[in-house]
Structure formats: C-alpha cells, structure tokens
Amino acid sequence: MTYTKILNDIPDSYFGKTMGRKLEIGSKPLINMAVGIPDKPAPDEVIKAMSAAVQNPENNKYGVFRGKDTFKEAIQKFYHDVYHVTLDKDEEICILYGTKNGLVHLPLCVIEPGDGVLLPDPGYTDYLAGVILAHGEHYTLPLYEEKSYLPDFNDVPADQLSRTKLIYLNYPSNPTGAVATREFFDETVNRFKQTETKIVHDFAYAAFGFDAKNPSILQSPGAKDIAVEIYSLSKGFNMSGFRVGFAVGNKEMIAALNKFQDHTQVGMWGALQDASTAALKLGESFTEVQNDLFRRRRDRVTALLDQHHIPYSPLAGGIFLWLKTPRGYDGESFVDYLLKEQSMLVTPGIPFGERGRNFVRVSLAVDDSILETFLERLIEEKSLY
C-alpha cells in the first residue's frame, strides 16, 4: 500500500488493525475482554428522542454548523449541575462527532509545526496521530505506578518542557484506571498558567470514579485560561455508536476547533443532537447508576485477584483493569498465550506506550457472567505468576 509521507509517519491504529481480525483460539468458547464498548443499552429516553428526531423534517436538512442551542444549553446545564462549572454557550463549547475527533484534531488547531506536545506513557494510542498530522514534536510524559500514574513534570527534561505547547492528560485513565485529584489539577494549572503551554484533558471516563467523584479540570482556578476538557457520551451514557462528544473550556482553543470543523463537516446531524440532549437531561443520577455497576465489577475482580495473588495496578476509575503480565511474558506474548490456552482476548499494553510493555488491558464492559468466566479462566493460570 502506498501512502503519503505524513500518513506513512503515523503508526497503524491498533484497534483499527485488530478489530474483526480472525483469531486462533483454544478449545473453549471465545470471550472478548479487549474493547471498551458499554455492555448495556442506550437509555430508553435517548432511543425515544432519536426516533422522534429522525421523523422531524427539520433534521433532514443542513443544520447550524456549530450546533443547536438546545444541545449546547443541555451541555451548559449538565456541567453546571455536575461540576459547578459555568460555560459560555457560544464561546466555550465545541460539539464533536466523537471525542476522538477532537483529541486528534486539536494539535492542528493550537500548535505550530515543530512545537512540542507531551503525551502520557502509558496513554491512549491515538493522541500521537494528531501530533504527527500537525508536524509537532512529541515528548514522553512518563507515568509511574508508584506515583499513582500522575505525572511529575520534573521527570520531563527541561529543554523539552520549555518547548512544550500542549499537554495531554487523561483521568480516569485509559488504560491504567488511575484517577486525578482536584489538588493535582490545581497544581498543574498553577504551574502552567503563566506559560504558553495549553492543556487538553481527555475526560471520556468521567462517570466512573469508584472511591470519589472525578473532578473536572475546569473546576481549578484559572483553568479556562489554558485548558479544554473533552467529554464523551459513549461510556457514561452507553452511546458509543452515536459518536457524540464535546469540548469545553478555553475560548481560543474552542474557537480554533470550531473553525477547523467549519471546514471539515457541515454540523452534526440534528437527530443526534436531540438524542444527546435527552441523554444529558438524565443528568448525574443516570451516570451514578453506571458508576455503581462498574464499582461492583471492580470490587469483585480485585477481591478475587488479591485472593489469588495476581498483580494489577490499583483500579480507582474508568472501565479497564491494568493487569500485570507473569514472569517471562510481555503484553503481546501473554495475549497470545491467553488466546491459545483460555480462548480469552485482552489488549496488550505495548500500544499504550513503552511503560505498558509488561501489562495487558482488560475491559470490564462485559456482562457479569462473562466477567466471571474470565476470572475463572485467569485463576487457572495463577501458577504463571
């Protein structure tokens, strides 16, 4: 296959490359613990709103490029009710066809060629593509379990930090399950508020905080001066197929994203916006039910792993277990072993960065019966540890 030079420089998407591939498995029925697609249906209120919206003739026409007021007002109210953050409807909100679009497009909107971008390691695989598309320089923001997977910016070489114009943060973390504190966000905003460095916080797993409610970075004083937060309806509202999210925060960054999208799409389909409005109106009471479900799953998984002395990183939020590999295995070889011996598919940690080499990522977004089967089969392999 012949690609342009810039596409050649972008690594293949791990999930794009692996989803749907033929797997060589053992004798047991396959269970897939690799993909974080919520296992519960979208809320009834969302389905009803979508059905009605599809039949509305106004939604079959071009809509307002930057979104319906009704949807943006729902975003305003949701952020005010849940995080006590006030947003300007026209200047501090950008509607996204999925949060991945915003995360990948953002460097094209806020950095110049050659500018540095700090990417967490381990961290979400597709951040890098946006940096390459924008001709930026990517630097590693190392995350360590002993530091609760929160970055220490003193671990970054001073010359790289001085050239950094954009920092990616992601809490609750995909893949580690770590969470951030309000204190961490306060300190981070305070550190960079007098610099040219901007921050993007990937808040896709906002709904899932098992020991405490997850803070928004926008709650920190001065955060809107330097940061945007990108929120997803995919996980917390069981709407992964709808592909709806939004960016909120810093006016300049939001304006740049909106301008970019003015030229790359003709607004979001009105029916999707109406369905998403219905979702946000369900509010925190709905996401709390989601959180309770995954907290129970977390408690079940970690109790059993502790009982059988199988090591993993602390799981405080999100929907993934960051499981350590046994002696003699890296993530990829352990994935192959589990497929052949136990017919279980998990995700190797290596695509998430060098610090993921000796981990695999396990999704908890599966039916409880499948989760129990996974645990039974994993415990059969405890002698490897």
Coordinates of C-alpha atoms in Angstrom, one line a residue:
M1 CA 0.0 0.0 0.0
T2 CA 1.3 3.4 -0.9
Y3 CA 0.7 6.3 1.5
T4 CA 1.6 9.9 1.5
K5 CA 4.7 10.7 3.7
I6 CA 2.7 12.1 6.5
L7 CA 0.3 9.1 6.6
N8 CA 3.4 6.8 6.5
D9 CA 4.7 8.5 9.6
I10 CA 1.5 7.7 11.6
P11 CA 1.6 4.2 13.1
D12 CA -1.3 2.0 12.2
S13 CA -4.2 2.3 14.6
Y14 CA -4.0 -0.7 16.9
F15 CA -7.8 -1.1 17.3
G16 CA -8.5 -0.3 13.6
K17 CA -6.0 -3.0 12.6
T18 CA -7.1 -5.7 15.1
M19 CA -10.9 -5.3 15.4
G20 CA -12.6 -8.0 13.3
R21 CA -9.5 -10.0 12.6
K22 CA -9.6 -13.8 12.6
L23 CA -8.3 -15.2 15.9
E24 CA -6.6 -18.5 16.6
I25 CA -8.2 -19.7 19.9
G26 CA -8.2 -22.7 22.1
S27 CA -10.9 -25.2 22.7
K28 CA -13.1 -23.1 24.9
P29 CA -15.7 -20.5 23.7
L30 CA -14.1 -17.2 23.0
I31 CA -14.6 -14.3 25.4
N32 CA -13.6 -10.8 24.3
M33 CA -12.3 -8.6 27.1
A34 CA -10.4 -6.3 24.8
V35 CA -12.8 -3.5 23.7
G36 CA -14.3 -0.9 25.9
I37 CA -17.8 -0.8 24.4
P38 CA -20.5 -0.5 27.1
D39 CA -22.5 -3.7 27.5
K40 CA -25.8 -2.0 28.5
P41 CA -28.2 -0.4 26.0
A42 CA -28.6 3.3 25.5
P43 CA -31.3 4.8 27.8
D44 CA -34.9 4.4 26.7
E45 CA -35.2 8.2 26.8
V46 CA -32.4 8.5 24.2
I47 CA -33.9 5.9 21.9
K48 CA -37.3 7.6 22.0
A49 CA -35.8 11.1 21.4
M50 CA -33.8 9.7 18.5
S51 CA -36.8 8.0 16.9
A52 CA -38.8 11.2 17.1
A53 CA -36.0 13.3 15.9
V54 CA -35.4 11.2 12.8
Q55 CA -39.0 11.8 11.8
N56 CA -38.7 15.6 12.2
P57 CA -38.3 17.1 8.7
E58 CA -36.1 19.9 10.1
N59 CA -33.4 17.3 11.0
N60 CA -33.2 16.1 7.4
K61 CA -31.7 19.5 6.3
Y62 CA -28.4 21.2 6.9
G63 CA -28.3 22.4 10.4
V64 CA -26.4 25.2 12.2
F65 CA -22.7 24.4 11.7
R66 CA -21.8 24.8 15.4
G67 CA -24.8 23.0 16.9
K68 CA -28.3 23.5 18.1
D69 CA -28.8 25.9 21.0
T70 CA -30.9 23.2 22.7
F71 CA -27.9 20.8 22.8
K72 CA -25.4 23.5 23.9
E73 CA -27.8 24.6 26.6
A74 CA -28.0 21.0 27.8
I75 CA -24.2 20.8 28.0
Q76 CA -24.2 24.1 30.0
K77 CA -26.7 22.8 32.5
F78 CA -25.0 19.4 32.8
Y79 CA -21.6 20.9 33.6
H80 CA -23.1 23.4 36.0
D81 CA -25.1 20.8 37.8
V82 CA -22.4 18.1 38.0
Y83 CA -19.2 20.1 38.2
H84 CA -20.4 23.6 39.2
V85 CA -18.6 25.0 36.1
T86 CA -20.3 27.8 34.2
L87 CA -19.8 27.7 30.4
D88 CA -20.5 30.3 27.7
K89 CA -22.8 28.6 25.2
D90 CA -21.3 30.3 22.1
E91 CA -17.6 30.6 23.1
E92 CA -16.7 27.8 25.4
I93 CA -18.4 24.7 23.7
C94 CA -17.5 22.8 20.6
I95 CA -19.6 19.8 19.6
L96 CA -17.7 16.8 18.3
Y97 CA -18.5 13.8 16.2
G98 CA -16.9 11.6 18.9
T99 CA -14.2 12.7 21.3
K100 CA -11.5 11.0 19.2
N101 CA -12.0 13.7 16.5
G102 CA -11.4 16.4 19.0
L103 CA -8.4 14.7 20.5
V104 CA -6.7 14.1 17.2
H105 CA -7.6 17.4 15.6
L106 CA -6.6 19.6 18.5
P107 CA -2.9 19.9 17.7
L108 CA -3.8 21.1 14.2
C109 CA -5.7 23.9 15.9
V110 CA -3.4 25.0 18.7
I111 CA 0.3 24.3 17.9
E112 CA 2.7 25.3 15.2
P113 CA 5.0 22.9 13.3
G114 CA 7.9 22.0 15.5
D115 CA 6.2 22.7 18.7
G116 CA 6.4 20.1 21.5
V117 CA 3.5 18.1 22.8
L118 CA 3.6 15.9 25.9
L119 CA 1.9 12.6 25.6
P120 CA 1.3 10.3 28.6
D121 CA 3.0 6.9 28.7
P122 CA 1.0 4.8 29.2
G123 CA -1.7 6.6 27.4
Y124 CA -4.4 6.4 24.7
T125 CA -2.9 5.3 21.5
D126 CA -4.3 7.9 19.1
Y127 CA -3.0 11.1 20.7
L128 CA 0.2 10.6 18.6
A129 CA -1.6 10.8 15.3
G130 CA -2.8 14.3 15.9
V131 CA 0.7 15.5 16.8
I132 CA 2.2 14.0 13.6
L133 CA -0.6 15.5 11.4
A134 CA 0.2 18.9 12.9
H135 CA 4.0 18.4 12.3
G136 CA 4.6 18.7 16.0
E137 CA 7.3 17.1 18.2
H138 CA 6.0 14.5 20.7
Y139 CA 7.7 14.1 24.0
T140 CA 7.0 11.4 26.6
L141 CA 5.2 12.3 29.8
P142 CA 6.2 9.3 32.0
L143 CA 3.6 7.9 34.4
Y144 CA 4.6 5.5 37.2
E145 CA 2.5 3.3 39.4
E146 CA 4.4 4.3 42.5
K147 CA 3.3 7.9 41.7
S148 CA -0.3 6.8 41.2
Y149 CA 0.1 7.3 37.4
L150 CA 0.0 11.1 38.0
P151 CA 2.8 13.0 36.1
D152 CA 5.7 14.7 37.8
F153 CA 6.6 17.4 35.3
N154 CA 10.1 17.4 36.8
D155 CA 10.6 14.0 35.2
V156 CA 10.5 15.7 31.8
P157 CA 13.8 17.1 30.5
A158 CA 13.9 20.8 31.0
D159 CA 14.6 21.6 27.3
Q160 CA 11.6 19.5 26.3
L161 CA 9.3 21.1 28.8
S162 CA 10.4 24.6 27.7
R163 CA 9.4 23.7 24.1
T164 CA 6.1 22.1 25.1
K165 CA 3.0 23.9 23.9
L166 CA 0.3 21.3 24.6
I167 CA -0.1 18.6 27.3
Y168 CA -2.5 15.7 27.1
L169 CA -4.0 14.4 30.4
N170 CA -6.5 11.6 30.8
Y171 CA -8.3 10.8 34.0
P172 CA -9.8 8.4 34.7
S173 CA -7.0 6.9 32.7
N174 CA -7.3 4.6 29.7
P175 CA -5.6 2.2 30.2
T176 CA -4.4 2.3 33.8
G177 CA -7.6 3.0 35.8
A178 CA -5.8 5.8 37.7
V179 CA -7.7 9.0 38.7
A180 CA -6.7 12.5 39.3
T181 CA -7.4 14.7 42.3
R182 CA -8.6 18.3 42.4
E183 CA -5.3 19.1 44.1
F184 CA -3.3 17.7 41.1
F185 CA -5.4 19.7 38.7
D186 CA -5.0 22.9 40.8
E187 CA -1.2 22.4 40.9
T188 CA -0.9 21.7 37.2
V189 CA -3.0 24.7 36.2
N190 CA -1.0 26.9 38.6
R191 CA 2.3 25.6 37.1
F192 CA 1.5 26.4 33.5
K193 CA -0.9 29.4 33.7
Q194 CA 1.9 31.9 33.1
T195 CA 3.4 30.0 30.2
E196 CA 2.5 29.4 26.5
T197 CA 1.6 25.8 27.3
K198 CA -2.0 24.6 26.9
I199 CA -3.7 21.5 28.4
V200 CA -6.3 19.1 27.0
H201 CA -7.9 16.8 29.5
D202 CA -9.5 13.7 28.0
F203 CA -12.5 13.1 30.3
A204 CA -14.0 10.2 28.4
Y205 CA -14.5 8.1 31.5
A206 CA -15.7 11.0 33.7
A207 CA -18.7 8.9 35.0
F208 CA -16.5 6.2 36.6
G209 CA -14.9 7.2 39.9
F210 CA -15.1 4.3 42.4
D211 CA -13.7 5.9 45.6
A212 CA -14.5 9.5 44.9
K213 CA -16.2 11.7 42.3
N214 CA -13.9 12.6 39.4
P215 CA -13.1 16.3 39.3
S216 CA -13.2 18.3 36.1
I217 CA -10.0 20.3 35.4
L218 CA -12.2 23.3 34.7
Q219 CA -13.0 23.4 38.4
S220 CA -9.5 24.6 39.1
P221 CA -9.0 28.4 39.4
G222 CA -7.6 29.8 36.1
A223 CA -8.2 26.5 34.2
K224 CA -10.2 28.2 31.4
D225 CA -7.2 30.4 30.6
I226 CA -5.1 27.4 29.5
A227 CA -7.3 24.2 29.3
V228 CA -10.0 22.4 27.4
E229 CA -11.8 19.3 28.6
I230 CA -13.2 16.8 26.2
Y231 CA -16.3 14.9 27.4
S232 CA -17.8 11.8 25.8
L233 CA -21.4 10.4 25.9
S234 CA -20.1 7.0 24.7
K235 CA -19.2 5.4 28.0
G236 CA -21.3 7.1 30.8
F237 CA -24.5 7.0 28.7
N238 CA -24.0 3.7 26.8
M239 CA -23.9 5.7 23.5
S240 CA -20.7 4.5 21.8
G241 CA -22.3 4.0 18.4
F242 CA -23.8 7.5 18.4
R243 CA -20.3 9.1 18.2
V244 CA -21.1 12.3 20.2
G245 CA -18.9 14.3 22.5
F246 CA -17.9 17.9 23.1
A247 CA -15.0 20.1 24.1
V248 CA -15.4 22.8 26.7
G249 CA -13.2 25.5 28.2
N250 CA -10.6 27.9 26.9
K251 CA -12.2 30.3 24.3
E252 CA -9.2 30.4 22.0
M253 CA -8.9 26.6 21.7
I254 CA -12.6 26.2 21.3
A255 CA -12.7 28.9 18.6
A256 CA -9.9 27.1 16.7
L257 CA -11.6 23.7 16.9
N258 CA -14.9 25.3 15.7
K259 CA -13.2 26.9 12.8
F260 CA -11.5 23.7 11.9
Q261 CA -14.8 21.9 11.9
D262 CA -16.5 24.6 9.9
H263 CA -14.3 23.4 7.0
T264 CA -14.3 19.7 7.7
Q265 CA -18.0 19.0 8.4
V266 CA -21.4 20.7 8.0
G267 CA -22.5 20.4 11.5
M268 CA -23.8 17.4 13.5
W269 CA -27.0 15.7 12.4
G270 CA -29.8 17.3 14.3
A271 CA -31.3 13.9 15.3
L272 CA -28.0 13.0 17.1
Q273 CA -28.1 16.3 18.9
D274 CA -31.7 15.8 20.0
A275 CA -30.8 12.3 21.3
S276 CA -27.8 13.6 23.1
T277 CA -29.8 16.4 24.7
A278 CA -32.1 13.8 26.1
A279 CA -29.2 11.9 27.5
L280 CA -27.7 14.9 29.3
K281 CA -31.1 15.7 30.7
L282 CA -30.9 12.4 32.6
G283 CA -28.1 14.0 34.5
E284 CA -25.8 12.7 37.2
S285 CA -28.5 10.3 38.5
F286 CA -28.0 8.2 35.4
T287 CA -24.2 8.2 35.4
E288 CA -24.2 7.3 39.1
V289 CA -26.1 4.1 38.3
Q290 CA -23.4 3.4 35.6
N291 CA -20.7 4.1 38.2
D292 CA -22.3 1.7 40.8
L293 CA -22.4 -1.1 38.2
F294 CA -18.7 -0.8 37.4
R295 CA -17.7 -0.3 41.0
R296 CA -19.3 -3.6 41.8
R297 CA -17.4 -5.2 39.0
R298 CA -14.2 -3.6 40.2
D299 CA -14.7 -4.8 43.7
R300 CA -15.4 -8.4 42.5
V301 CA -12.4 -8.5 40.2
T302 CA -9.9 -7.0 42.6
A303 CA -11.0 -9.1 45.6
L304 CA -10.5 -12.3 43.6
L305 CA -7.2 -11.2 42.2
D306 CA -6.0 -10.3 45.6
Q307 CA -7.1 -13.7 47.0
H308 CA -5.0 -15.5 44.3
H309 CA -2.1 -13.1 44.4
I310 CA -2.4 -12.0 40.8
P311 CA -0.9 -8.5 40.5
Y312 CA -2.6 -5.5 38.9
S313 CA -2.5 -1.7 39.2
P314 CA -4.9 0.0 41.6
L315 CA -8.3 0.5 39.8
A316 CA -9.9 3.7 41.0
G317 CA -11.9 4.7 37.9
G318 CA -12.6 4.1 34.3
I319 CA -13.7 0.7 32.8
F320 CA -10.4 -1.1 32.4
L321 CA -8.2 -3.3 34.6
W322 CA -4.4 -2.8 34.1
L323 CA -3.2 -6.4 34.7
K324 CA 0.5 -7.2 35.1
T325 CA 1.9 -10.0 33.0
P326 CA 3.5 -13.1 34.5
R327 CA 7.2 -13.6 34.7
G328 CA 8.7 -14.2 31.2
Y329 CA 5.8 -12.6 29.3
D330 CA 5.4 -9.2 27.8
G331 CA 1.9 -7.9 26.9
E332 CA 1.9 -9.3 23.4
S333 CA 3.1 -12.8 24.3
F334 CA 0.6 -13.0 27.2
V335 CA -2.2 -12.0 24.9
D336 CA -1.2 -14.9 22.6
Y337 CA -1.0 -17.3 25.5
L338 CA -4.4 -16.4 26.8
L339 CA -5.9 -16.8 23.4
K340 CA -4.5 -20.2 22.8
E341 CA -4.8 -21.6 26.3
Q342 CA -8.0 -20.0 27.6
S343 CA -9.7 -18.5 24.5
M344 CA -9.7 -15.1 26.1
L345 CA -8.9 -11.9 24.2
V346 CA -7.3 -9.0 26.1
T347 CA -5.3 -6.0 24.8
P348 CA -1.5 -5.8 25.1
G349 CA -0.2 -2.8 27.0
I350 CA 2.6 -2.1 24.4
P351 CA 0.4 0.1 22.1
F352 CA -0.2 2.4 25.0
G353 CA 3.5 3.2 25.4
E354 CA 6.8 1.6 26.5
R355 CA 5.7 1.6 30.1
G356 CA 2.8 -0.7 29.2
R357 CA 5.1 -3.4 27.9
N358 CA 4.6 -5.7 30.9
F359 CA 0.8 -5.2 31.2
V360 CA -2.4 -6.2 29.4
R361 CA -5.6 -4.1 29.5
V362 CA -8.8 -5.9 30.4
S363 CA -12.2 -4.4 29.8
L364 CA -14.9 -4.6 32.5
A365 CA -17.6 -3.5 30.0
V366 CA -18.9 -7.0 29.6
D367 CA -21.9 -8.9 31.1
D368 CA -21.2 -10.1 34.7
S369 CA -21.4 -13.8 33.6
I370 CA -18.6 -13.2 31.0
L371 CA -16.6 -11.4 33.7
E372 CA -17.0 -14.4 36.0
T373 CA -15.8 -16.7 33.2
F374 CA -12.8 -14.5 32.6
L375 CA -11.9 -14.7 36.3
E376 CA -12.3 -18.4 36.5
R377 CA -10.0 -18.9 33.5
L378 CA -7.4 -16.4 34.7
I379 CA -7.2 -18.0 38.1
E380 CA -6.4 -21.3 36.3
E381 CA -3.2 -19.6 35.1
K382 CA -2.2 -18.2 38.5
S383 CA 0.8 -20.5 38.7
L384 CA 2.4 -18.4 36.0
Y385 CA 2.8 -15.5 38.4

